[in-house]
XYZ file of C-alpha atoms in Angstrom:
392
model
C 13.597 25.569 11.034
C 13.304 24.708 14.708
C 15.215 26.551 17.385
C 15.745 23.281 19.282
C 14.994 19.625 18.657
C 14.848 17.619 21.884
C 15.660 13.940 21.378
C 14.017 11.857 24.083
C 10.676 12.408 25.799
C 11.365 11.204 29.347
C 11.235 13.603 32.314
C 14.421 15.383 31.221
C 13.510 15.900 27.570
C 9.894 16.793 28.299
C 10.969 19.358 30.897
C 13.477 20.933 28.500
C 10.893 21.055 25.712
C 8.264 22.653 27.947
C 10.674 25.302 29.264
C 11.817 26.152 25.737
C 8.270 26.388 24.418
C 7.218 28.632 27.291
C 10.199 30.843 26.458
C 8.762 31.317 22.964
C 11.137 28.998 21.100
C 10.039 26.723 18.293
C 10.822 23.266 19.613
C 10.216 19.683 18.500
C 10.085 16.844 21.035
C 11.073 13.511 19.481
C 10.232 10.379 21.451
C 9.947 6.670 20.875
C 6.433 5.461 21.556
C 5.672 3.078 24.391
C 9.042 2.946 26.156
C 8.759 2.871 29.963
C 11.941 3.076 32.008
C 12.303 0.686 34.972
C 12.102 2.946 37.978
C 10.998 2.840 41.583
C 9.007 5.988 40.879
C 9.898 7.995 44.001
C 9.726 11.784 43.759
C 10.617 14.136 46.640
C 8.628 17.202 47.722
C 11.073 19.564 46.030
C 10.327 17.981 42.647
C 6.594 18.251 43.249
C 6.988 21.947 44.076
C 9.616 22.938 41.492
C 7.845 21.255 38.579
C 4.195 21.741 39.608
C 3.228 18.061 39.761
C -0.506 17.633 40.464
C -1.687 15.438 43.322
C -3.615 13.091 41.038
C -0.331 11.772 39.584
C 0.757 10.501 42.999
C -0.281 6.865 43.282
C 1.074 6.536 46.830
C 2.501 8.641 49.651
C 5.321 6.920 51.461
C 5.899 7.734 55.136
C 8.618 5.192 56.023
C 11.727 3.783 54.383
C 13.038 0.390 55.508
C 16.682 -0.597 55.024
C 17.311 -4.364 55.062
C 20.814 -5.782 55.571
C 22.317 -9.066 54.293
C 21.512 -10.752 57.605
C 17.923 -9.519 57.515
C 18.401 -6.659 59.963
C 15.691 -4.032 59.427
C 16.023 -0.324 60.089
C 12.857 1.729 59.646
C 13.380 5.431 58.953
C 10.279 7.604 59.374
C 9.798 10.488 56.963
C 9.045 13.325 59.335
C 6.892 16.294 58.384
C 6.079 15.060 54.907
C 6.082 12.152 52.514
C 7.781 10.806 49.419
C 5.430 10.718 46.443
C 5.280 7.674 44.185
C 4.407 7.849 40.486
C 3.897 5.327 37.720
C 6.340 6.241 34.979
C 3.936 5.286 32.188
C 1.478 7.965 33.334
C 4.019 10.433 34.735
C 6.176 10.657 31.613
C 3.170 11.017 29.304
C 1.774 13.783 31.507
C 5.041 15.693 31.095
C 5.017 15.183 27.308
C 1.407 16.334 27.035
C 2.192 19.398 29.130
C 5.139 20.232 26.877
C 2.842 19.913 23.865
C 0.266 22.186 25.464
C 3.029 24.748 26.027
C 3.769 24.721 22.301
C 6.305 21.953 21.704
C 5.609 19.919 18.556
C 5.579 16.215 19.400
C 7.162 13.766 16.963
C 7.056 10.000 17.386
C 9.896 7.934 16.017
C 13.394 6.576 16.548
C 16.443 8.832 16.411
C 18.972 7.759 13.775
C 21.650 10.427 13.434
C 22.547 14.084 13.150
C 23.554 15.485 9.758
C 24.959 18.880 8.855
C 25.181 20.764 5.564
C 24.891 24.289 4.263
C 21.236 24.317 5.269
C 21.944 23.721 8.936
C 21.800 20.911 11.461
C 19.348 18.078 10.805
C 17.994 15.448 13.203
C 17.197 12.323 11.199
C 14.680 9.875 12.640
C 12.495 7.002 11.496
C 8.902 8.132 11.739
C 6.751 5.547 13.503
C 3.637 6.110 11.423
C 5.231 6.036 7.981
C 8.410 4.071 8.638
C 10.239 6.678 6.546
C 13.399 8.541 7.499
C 12.491 12.145 8.235
C 14.642 15.225 8.840
C 14.052 18.035 11.316
C 16.185 21.094 10.646
C 17.230 22.957 13.756
C 19.680 25.390 15.278
C 20.361 23.286 18.394
C 19.835 19.729 19.655
C 19.243 18.571 23.224
C 20.128 14.901 23.664
C 17.908 13.451 26.389
C 17.776 9.912 25.025
C 18.898 7.866 28.013
C 21.959 6.283 29.575
C 23.266 4.790 26.349
C 22.446 7.918 24.417
C 23.020 7.723 20.688
C 23.236 11.510 20.614
C 25.983 11.503 23.261
C 27.809 8.645 21.595
C 27.952 10.378 18.251
C 28.430 13.975 19.313
C 30.020 14.488 22.743
C 33.529 13.415 23.806
C 33.261 10.617 26.391
C 29.607 10.016 25.575
C 30.309 6.398 24.681
C 32.129 5.454 27.904
C 29.702 6.354 30.679
C 29.609 3.718 33.482
C 26.224 2.259 34.356
C 24.342 -0.475 36.155
C 21.531 -2.469 34.589
C 18.229 -2.035 36.405
C 15.411 -4.541 36.105
C 12.030 -4.491 37.780
C 8.612 -6.063 37.631
C 5.422 -4.103 38.118
C 3.042 -6.332 40.034
C -0.518 -6.144 41.306
C 0.077 -5.258 44.942
C -1.762 -6.873 47.838
C -3.059 -5.139 50.937
C -0.614 -4.853 53.831
C 0.589 -8.334 54.686
C 3.689 -9.969 56.096
C 6.765 -8.150 54.806
C 4.804 -5.821 52.515
C 3.459 -2.440 53.607
C 1.844 -0.119 51.009
C 3.036 2.922 52.985
C 6.686 1.863 53.142
C 9.557 1.613 50.663
C 11.964 -1.284 51.241
C 15.594 -1.040 50.121
C 17.466 -4.364 50.272
C 21.262 -4.302 50.622
C 22.027 -7.985 50.120
C 24.670 -9.537 47.866
C 22.325 -12.422 47.048
C 19.987 -9.912 45.386
C 22.613 -7.487 44.065
C 26.345 -7.896 44.716
C 27.153 -4.250 43.985
C 23.935 -2.202 44.216
C 20.599 -2.957 45.887
C 17.090 -4.326 45.454
C 13.828 -2.543 46.140
C 10.134 -2.998 46.840
C 8.338 0.290 46.194
C 4.528 0.541 46.509
C 2.598 2.218 43.695
C -0.903 2.203 45.132
C -2.644 -0.771 43.531
C 0.686 -1.836 42.049
C 4.262 -2.176 43.249
C 7.716 -2.034 41.675
C 10.023 -4.881 42.682
C 13.504 -4.884 41.212
C 17.265 -4.613 41.501
C 20.318 -3.249 39.754
C 23.853 -4.449 39.086
C 26.875 -3.508 37.051
C 28.308 -7.035 37.099
C 27.981 -9.184 33.992
C 26.408 -12.603 34.330
C 23.949 -11.805 37.115
C 20.503 -13.295 36.474
C 18.363 -10.216 37.059
C 15.082 -12.045 36.662
C 16.045 -14.745 39.145
C 17.278 -12.172 41.650
C 13.976 -10.318 41.335
C 12.048 -13.579 41.739
C 14.031 -14.269 44.928
C 13.260 -10.770 46.186
C 9.570 -11.218 45.483
C 9.566 -14.500 47.350
C 11.339 -12.974 50.356
C 8.792 -10.143 50.402
C 5.776 -12.454 50.166
C 4.974 -11.219 46.660
C 5.767 -14.306 44.572
C 2.112 -15.080 43.907
C 1.130 -11.572 42.781
C 0.183 -10.964 39.162
C 3.015 -9.574 37.031
C 1.752 -6.631 34.978
C 4.941 -5.790 33.054
C 8.695 -6.326 33.089
C 11.241 -3.635 32.215
C 14.996 -3.255 32.089
C 17.385 -0.435 31.217
C 20.830 0.986 32.078
C 21.205 3.565 34.844
C 24.308 5.797 34.638
C 26.582 6.074 37.654
C 28.563 9.237 37.000
C 27.961 12.595 35.285
C 29.929 13.074 32.093
C 32.791 15.540 32.257
C 31.393 17.335 29.239
C 27.759 17.770 28.204
C 28.099 19.658 24.909
C 29.951 19.310 21.610
C 31.047 22.931 21.472
C 28.807 23.541 18.489
C 25.114 22.725 18.524
C 24.411 19.802 20.907
C 23.940 19.676 24.688
C 22.967 16.662 26.809
C 20.448 16.286 29.618
C 19.265 13.680 32.110
C 20.559 10.110 31.875
C 22.372 11.011 28.652
C 24.531 13.359 30.737
C 24.863 10.772 33.527
C 22.919 12.664 36.175
C 21.618 9.838 38.344
C 22.536 10.109 42.011
C 25.206 7.599 43.087
C 24.350 5.236 45.945
C 20.585 5.822 45.727
C 20.130 5.598 41.953
C 17.593 8.412 42.178
C 17.112 9.944 38.767
C 13.730 11.616 38.195
C 14.450 14.850 40.042
C 17.962 15.152 38.645
C 16.727 14.367 35.136
C 14.184 17.170 35.305
C 16.718 19.555 36.829
C 19.099 18.574 34.024
C 16.440 19.237 31.415
C 15.816 22.655 32.906
C 19.488 23.720 32.837
C 19.856 22.351 29.297
C 16.943 24.538 28.219
C 18.500 27.506 30.015
C 21.798 26.942 28.221
C 20.047 26.568 24.860
C 18.130 29.818 25.371
C 21.375 31.619 26.240
C 23.105 30.177 23.174
C 20.245 31.143 20.862
C 20.295 34.683 22.214
C 24.054 35.195 22.052
C 25.025 33.005 19.108
C 27.917 31.676 21.212
C 28.236 27.897 21.290
C 30.252 28.260 24.505
C 27.009 29.142 26.306
C 25.959 25.493 26.021
C 28.483 24.809 28.793
C 26.103 26.594 31.152
C 24.042 23.413 31.467
C 26.700 21.419 33.266
C 28.010 24.431 35.166
C 24.579 25.334 36.574
C 23.785 21.729 37.488
C 27.091 21.084 39.230
C 26.962 24.357 41.107
C 23.910 23.083 42.964
C 24.393 19.312 43.053
C 28.113 18.510 42.822
C 28.653 18.163 46.586
C 25.674 15.842 47.047
C 26.855 13.657 44.155
C 30.374 13.527 45.605
C 29.132 12.473 49.051
C 26.812 9.810 47.621
C 29.557 8.428 45.367
C 31.863 8.153 48.377
C 29.153 6.247 50.249
C 28.649 3.823 47.382
C 32.374 3.205 46.979
C 32.784 2.661 50.705
C 29.793 0.496 51.528
C 28.580 -1.408 48.451
C 31.677 -3.522 47.882
C 30.824 -6.437 50.216
C 28.054 -7.804 52.430
C 30.150 -6.997 55.483
C 30.262 -3.355 54.420
C 26.558 -3.371 53.550
C 25.806 -4.733 57.015
C 27.724 -1.852 58.545
C 25.942 0.639 56.289
C 22.495 -0.502 57.450
C 23.722 -0.369 61.039
C 24.873 3.210 60.490
C 21.393 4.059 59.136
C 20.020 3.223 62.573
C 21.621 6.420 63.869
C 19.161 9.274 64.365
C 21.596 11.915 63.067
C 22.073 9.944 59.857
C 18.340 9.511 59.433
C 17.469 13.174 59.919
C 20.187 14.626 57.720
C 19.745 11.979 55.012
C 16.055 12.669 54.583
C 16.419 16.419 54.889
C 18.973 16.245 52.062
C 16.746 13.934 50.014
C 13.594 15.983 50.457
C 15.269 19.334 49.737
C 18.095 18.206 47.404
C 20.842 19.931 49.365
C 23.192 19.057 52.186
C 21.851 20.584 55.385
C 24.320 22.876 57.117
C 22.159 23.961 60.019
C 23.511 21.339 62.440
C 27.319 21.272 62.162
C 27.748 19.073 65.241
C 25.501 16.439 63.669
C 27.760 16.419 60.597
C 30.816 15.951 62.812
C 29.155 13.106 64.722
C 28.162 11.385 61.468
C 31.704 11.676 60.141
C 33.146 10.060 63.251
C 30.532 7.309 63.260
C 31.172 6.663 59.569
C 34.893 6.184 60.221
C 34.155 3.904 63.171
C 31.852 1.690 61.093
C 34.217 1.481 58.125
C 37.244 0.630 60.266
C 35.402 -1.957 62.328
C 35.714 -0.046 65.603
C 31.923 -0.359 65.850
C 30.309 -3.729 65.350
C 26.990 -3.792 63.482
C 24.014 -3.425 65.811
C 21.692 -6.369 65.287
C 19.146 -5.413 67.910
């Protein structure tokens, strides 16, 4: 009998499993072998500090972000007093799983099939990779951390089958030295309807490699062709392609994360990817942590209602940031004209400072109220057309 079975071994599930094991719970971590999520791989300083990420996992340290508009306008935003770390998800995720195992979590490799219940308890049924046989893990609670189209969420949590998402696709390539449009110390974010009509494209350095990709929620878009066009525009068409990956990225947190009985969701399964930016690693790990906290509370009290703590704790800290980012996406991603105005707005020094302070620390900065007022007025001016995009 396990206290908790965690389904999904990405950053969210591995974090939940480690926290539970360190709290003295008997926990199993079930993960499919070999799956790597398409991801730019950016992690902010707060993640590095909160989750004790060692320096040797950072394959690059980014000091500048470049925003590129539909007309090719470039706005470079320096990252003052720090850097954004870049990780390769293949190595990063496995490090987190190994660390969970070292803390005491029992690792299982296989594919989740379903949850069954009988007089003997709750059972997670999965197909074991080694034997090919269906195997049951009996448990008191389940944490579903199995991605944006979570089978756990779909079968157990109201609304878990209707979460909106975009499809992300990227190619990991062998990166060149600095040349032309490519800089190994800079992340490029491309807001161009020819690459993505409703999201964005990216070129993110990973040391000797780079992630080049895009996302869209519109059916019929040729993701591979859009990525090929982006590589060509960035001078990366001739670079060796190491691997190609695609997966859904959720756009909105679910209104409910638990089934009121024995299941709670975490990470992409709960929809906790930041709107506008698509940033997910930090929020996935934060989601895994609050899911573990809720599970520990439920195990101690015997009250299934304590599973609601996961969503409540997460939203208490991050709801405002998610609301602001969703408003930005709804306002600016709907057309190239709006995207042009968004990149122009990013040229503003107030926007740059507050945006990166919020990104690095994962909270809206309240220390400069006049800057917030100025940004609000500038935002209205750009959206209404009172300010024309600055192309200088």
